[in-house]
PDB file of C-alpha atoms in Angstrom:
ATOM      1  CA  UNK A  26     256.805 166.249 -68.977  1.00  0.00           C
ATOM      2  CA  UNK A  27     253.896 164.966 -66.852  1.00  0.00           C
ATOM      3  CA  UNK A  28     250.838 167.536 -66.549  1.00  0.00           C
ATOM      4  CA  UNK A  29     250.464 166.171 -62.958  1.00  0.00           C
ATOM      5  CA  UNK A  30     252.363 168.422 -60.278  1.00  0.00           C
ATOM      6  CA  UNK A  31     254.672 166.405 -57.629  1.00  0.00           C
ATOM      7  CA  UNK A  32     254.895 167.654 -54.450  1.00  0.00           C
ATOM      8  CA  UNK A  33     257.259 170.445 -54.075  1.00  0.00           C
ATOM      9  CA  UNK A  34     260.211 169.847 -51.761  1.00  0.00           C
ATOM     10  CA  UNK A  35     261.296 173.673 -51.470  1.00  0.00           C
ATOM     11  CA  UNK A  36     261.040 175.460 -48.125  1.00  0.00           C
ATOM     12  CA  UNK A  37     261.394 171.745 -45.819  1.00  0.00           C
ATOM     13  CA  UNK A  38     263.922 170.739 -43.747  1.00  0.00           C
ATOM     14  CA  UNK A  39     267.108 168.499 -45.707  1.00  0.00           C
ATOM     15  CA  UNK A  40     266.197 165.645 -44.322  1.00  0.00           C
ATOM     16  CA  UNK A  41     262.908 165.282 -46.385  1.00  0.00           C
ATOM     17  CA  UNK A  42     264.612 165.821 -49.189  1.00  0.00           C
ATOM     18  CA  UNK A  43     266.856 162.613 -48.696  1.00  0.00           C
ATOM     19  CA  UNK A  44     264.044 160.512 -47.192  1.00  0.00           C
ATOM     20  CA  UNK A  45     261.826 161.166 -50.261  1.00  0.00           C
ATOM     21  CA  UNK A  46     261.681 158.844 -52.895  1.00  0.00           C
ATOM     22  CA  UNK A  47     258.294 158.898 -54.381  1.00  0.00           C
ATOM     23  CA  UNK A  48     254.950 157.363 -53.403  1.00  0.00           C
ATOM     24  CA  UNK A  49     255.358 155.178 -50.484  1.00  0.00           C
ATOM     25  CA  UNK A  50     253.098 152.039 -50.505  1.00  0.00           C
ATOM     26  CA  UNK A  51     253.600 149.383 -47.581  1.00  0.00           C
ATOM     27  CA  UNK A  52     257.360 150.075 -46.981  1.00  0.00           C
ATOM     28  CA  UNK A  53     257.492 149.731 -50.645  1.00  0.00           C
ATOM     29  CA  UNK A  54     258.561 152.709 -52.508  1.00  0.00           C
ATOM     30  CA  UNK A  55     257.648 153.936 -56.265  1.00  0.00           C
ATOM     31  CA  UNK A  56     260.190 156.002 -57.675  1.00  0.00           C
ATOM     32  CA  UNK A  57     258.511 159.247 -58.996  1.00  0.00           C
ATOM     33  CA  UNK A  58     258.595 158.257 -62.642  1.00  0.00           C
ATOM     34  CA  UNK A  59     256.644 155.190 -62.388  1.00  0.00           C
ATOM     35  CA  UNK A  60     253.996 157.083 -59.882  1.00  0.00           C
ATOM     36  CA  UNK A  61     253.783 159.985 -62.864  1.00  0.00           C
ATOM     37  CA  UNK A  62     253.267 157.101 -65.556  1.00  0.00           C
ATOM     38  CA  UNK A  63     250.520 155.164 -63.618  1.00  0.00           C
ATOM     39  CA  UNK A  64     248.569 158.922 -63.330  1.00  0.00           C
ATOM     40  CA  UNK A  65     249.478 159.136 -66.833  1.00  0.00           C
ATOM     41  CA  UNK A  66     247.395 156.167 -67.506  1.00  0.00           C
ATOM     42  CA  UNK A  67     244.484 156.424 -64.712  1.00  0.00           C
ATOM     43  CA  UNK A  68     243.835 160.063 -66.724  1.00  0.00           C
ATOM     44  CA  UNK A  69     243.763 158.369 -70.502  1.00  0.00           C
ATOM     45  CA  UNK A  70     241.774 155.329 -69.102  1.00  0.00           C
ATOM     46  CA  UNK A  71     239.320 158.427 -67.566  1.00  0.00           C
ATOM     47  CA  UNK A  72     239.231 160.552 -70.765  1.00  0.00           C
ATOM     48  CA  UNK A  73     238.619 157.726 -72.778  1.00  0.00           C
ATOM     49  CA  UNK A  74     235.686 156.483 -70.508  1.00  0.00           C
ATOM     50  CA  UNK A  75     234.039 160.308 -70.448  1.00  0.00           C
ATOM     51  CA  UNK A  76     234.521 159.969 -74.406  1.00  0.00           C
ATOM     52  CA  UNK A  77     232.563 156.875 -74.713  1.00  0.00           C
ATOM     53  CA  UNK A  78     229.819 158.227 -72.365  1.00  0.00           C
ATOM     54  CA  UNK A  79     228.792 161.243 -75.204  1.00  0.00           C
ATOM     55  CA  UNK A  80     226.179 160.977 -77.502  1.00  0.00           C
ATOM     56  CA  UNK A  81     226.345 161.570 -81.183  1.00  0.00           C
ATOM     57  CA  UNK A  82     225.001 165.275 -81.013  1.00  0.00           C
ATOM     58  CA  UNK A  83     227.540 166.031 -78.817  1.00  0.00           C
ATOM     59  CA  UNK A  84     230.511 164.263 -80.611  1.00  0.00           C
ATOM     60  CA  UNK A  85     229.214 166.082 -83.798  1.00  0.00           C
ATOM     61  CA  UNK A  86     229.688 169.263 -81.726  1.00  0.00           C
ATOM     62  CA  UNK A  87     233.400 168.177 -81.382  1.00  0.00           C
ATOM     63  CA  UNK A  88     233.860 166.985 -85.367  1.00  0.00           C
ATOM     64  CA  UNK A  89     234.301 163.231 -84.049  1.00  0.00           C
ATOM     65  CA  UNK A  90     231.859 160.118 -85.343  1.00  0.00           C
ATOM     66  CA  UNK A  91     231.145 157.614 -83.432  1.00  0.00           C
ATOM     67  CA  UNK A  92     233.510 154.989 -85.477  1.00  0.00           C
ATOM     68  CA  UNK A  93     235.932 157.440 -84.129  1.00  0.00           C
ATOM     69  CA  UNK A  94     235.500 157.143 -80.653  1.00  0.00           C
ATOM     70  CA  UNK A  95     235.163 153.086 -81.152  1.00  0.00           C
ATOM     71  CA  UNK A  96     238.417 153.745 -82.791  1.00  0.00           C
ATOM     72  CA  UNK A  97     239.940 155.821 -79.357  1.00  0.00           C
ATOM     73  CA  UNK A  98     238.516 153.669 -77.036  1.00  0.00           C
ATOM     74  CA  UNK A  99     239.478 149.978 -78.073  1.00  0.00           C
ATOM     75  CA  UNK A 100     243.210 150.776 -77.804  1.00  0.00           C
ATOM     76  CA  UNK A 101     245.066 150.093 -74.804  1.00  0.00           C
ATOM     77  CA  UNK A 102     245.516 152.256 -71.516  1.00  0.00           C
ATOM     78  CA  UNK A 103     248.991 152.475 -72.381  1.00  0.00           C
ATOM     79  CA  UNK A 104     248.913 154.383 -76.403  1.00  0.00           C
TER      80      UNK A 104
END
């Protein structure tokens, strides 16, 4: 289960619910899974980036090294 919330459908008319498919990009249409999965990503790719941004008081605050971090950071969007 995705932590991002989709747009509720409850309390419109049918006929949204049959014209929605998902995120809508130049009459090209994302089914909801794949738009969930690409958020999923954007938010690792932005953890990761706030992760490599602390210094190494802070990461000793949160029991990480830096070798750590390297370690988080070099692997891909997508692990």
């Amino acid at each position: 289960m995705s932590r991002y919330k989709l747009p509720s459908l409850e309390g419109r008319p049918s006929y949204a619910r049959s014209r929605f498919s998902g995120f809508r990009l130049s009459g090209f249409a994302l089914p909801r899974g794949v738009v969930t999965l690409l958020l999923d990503y954007l938010e690792t790719y932005r953890q990761r980036r706030a992760l490599a941004a602390l210094d190494d008081h802070m990461l000793k605050d949160i029991g990480l090294s830096r070798c750590d971090v390297e370690a988080e950071i070099s692997r891909p969007f997508w692990r």
